[in-house]
XYZ file of C-alpha atoms in Angstrom:
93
model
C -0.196 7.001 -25.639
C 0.296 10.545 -27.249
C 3.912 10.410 -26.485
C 4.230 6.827 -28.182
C 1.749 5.304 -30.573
C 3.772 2.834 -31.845
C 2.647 1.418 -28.736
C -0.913 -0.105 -28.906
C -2.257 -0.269 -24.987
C -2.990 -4.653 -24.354
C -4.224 -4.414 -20.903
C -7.689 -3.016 -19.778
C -7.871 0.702 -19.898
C -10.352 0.625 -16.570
C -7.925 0.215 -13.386
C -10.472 -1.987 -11.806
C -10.267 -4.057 -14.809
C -6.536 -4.766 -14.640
C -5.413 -5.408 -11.397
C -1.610 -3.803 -11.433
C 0.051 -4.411 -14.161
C -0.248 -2.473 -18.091
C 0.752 -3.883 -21.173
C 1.606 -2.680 -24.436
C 2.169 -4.321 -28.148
C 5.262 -3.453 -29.952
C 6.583 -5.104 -32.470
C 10.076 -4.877 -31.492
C 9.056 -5.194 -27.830
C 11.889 -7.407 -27.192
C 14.008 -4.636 -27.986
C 12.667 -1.685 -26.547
C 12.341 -4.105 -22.950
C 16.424 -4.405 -23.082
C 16.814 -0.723 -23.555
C 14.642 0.313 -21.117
C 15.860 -2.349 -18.793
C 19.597 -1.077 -18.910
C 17.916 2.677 -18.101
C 16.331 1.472 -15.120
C 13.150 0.857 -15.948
C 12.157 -2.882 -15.020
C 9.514 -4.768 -16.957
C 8.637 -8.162 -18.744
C 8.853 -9.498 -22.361
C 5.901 -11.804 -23.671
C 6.749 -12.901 -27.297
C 5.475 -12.576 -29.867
C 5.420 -8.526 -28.899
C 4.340 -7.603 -25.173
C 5.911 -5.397 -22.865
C 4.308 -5.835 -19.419
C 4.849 -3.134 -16.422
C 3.631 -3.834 -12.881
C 2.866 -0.754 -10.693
C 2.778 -2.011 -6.743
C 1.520 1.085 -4.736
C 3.713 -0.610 -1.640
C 6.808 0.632 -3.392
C 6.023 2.660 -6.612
C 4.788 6.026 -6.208
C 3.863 9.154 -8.462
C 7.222 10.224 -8.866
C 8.480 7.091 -10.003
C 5.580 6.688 -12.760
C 6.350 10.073 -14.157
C 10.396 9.156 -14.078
C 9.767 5.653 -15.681
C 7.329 7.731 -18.618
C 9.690 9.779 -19.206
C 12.605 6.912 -19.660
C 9.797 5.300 -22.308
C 9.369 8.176 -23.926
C 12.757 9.370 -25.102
C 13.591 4.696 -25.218
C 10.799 4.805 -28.023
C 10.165 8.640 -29.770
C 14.606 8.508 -29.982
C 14.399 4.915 -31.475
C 16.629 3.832 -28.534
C 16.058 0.342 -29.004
C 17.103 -0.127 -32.492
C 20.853 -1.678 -32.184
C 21.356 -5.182 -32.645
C 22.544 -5.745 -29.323
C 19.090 -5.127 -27.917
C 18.100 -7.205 -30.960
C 19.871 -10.747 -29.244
C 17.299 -12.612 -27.756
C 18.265 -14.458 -24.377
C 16.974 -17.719 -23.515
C 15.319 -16.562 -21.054
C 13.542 -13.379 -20.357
């Protein structure tokens, strides 16, 4: 959150609150999803502004987090997302 607050946390902050999966509001979520998406980092759009990450211990470890944080960081603080072909909304997402 101190690396990106234009993102406002939507999930529990307690763990045991929020099973496996963190969300965050942007409001060009859409966006930032497709740009983070095309760097690797794999997570789901809820209009009108939720970016939703799931975190399975089975096959997501430490190393992964901090690798995914990192992608976020320099997707949002570098304005990554801001081209109109992240912009396009599919029909499905």
């Amino acid at each position: 959150e101190n690396k990106c607050p234009m993102l406002k946390l939507g999930s529990p902050r307690d763990p045991n609150k929020r099973g496996s999966q963190v969300a965050f509001h942007f409001q060009e979520g859409y966006a930032a999803m497709q740009a983070l998406i095309e760097r690797g980092v794999i997570g789901d759009f809820r209009a009108p502004d939720t970016m939703r990450f799931g975190f399975t211990p089975l096959y997501i470890d430490q190393q992964d987090i901090r690798a995914a944080t990192d992608i976020i960081t320099d997707v949002m603080q570098n304005r990554l997302w801001d081209t109109d072909a992240y912009k396009i909304r599919a029909a499905v997402t």
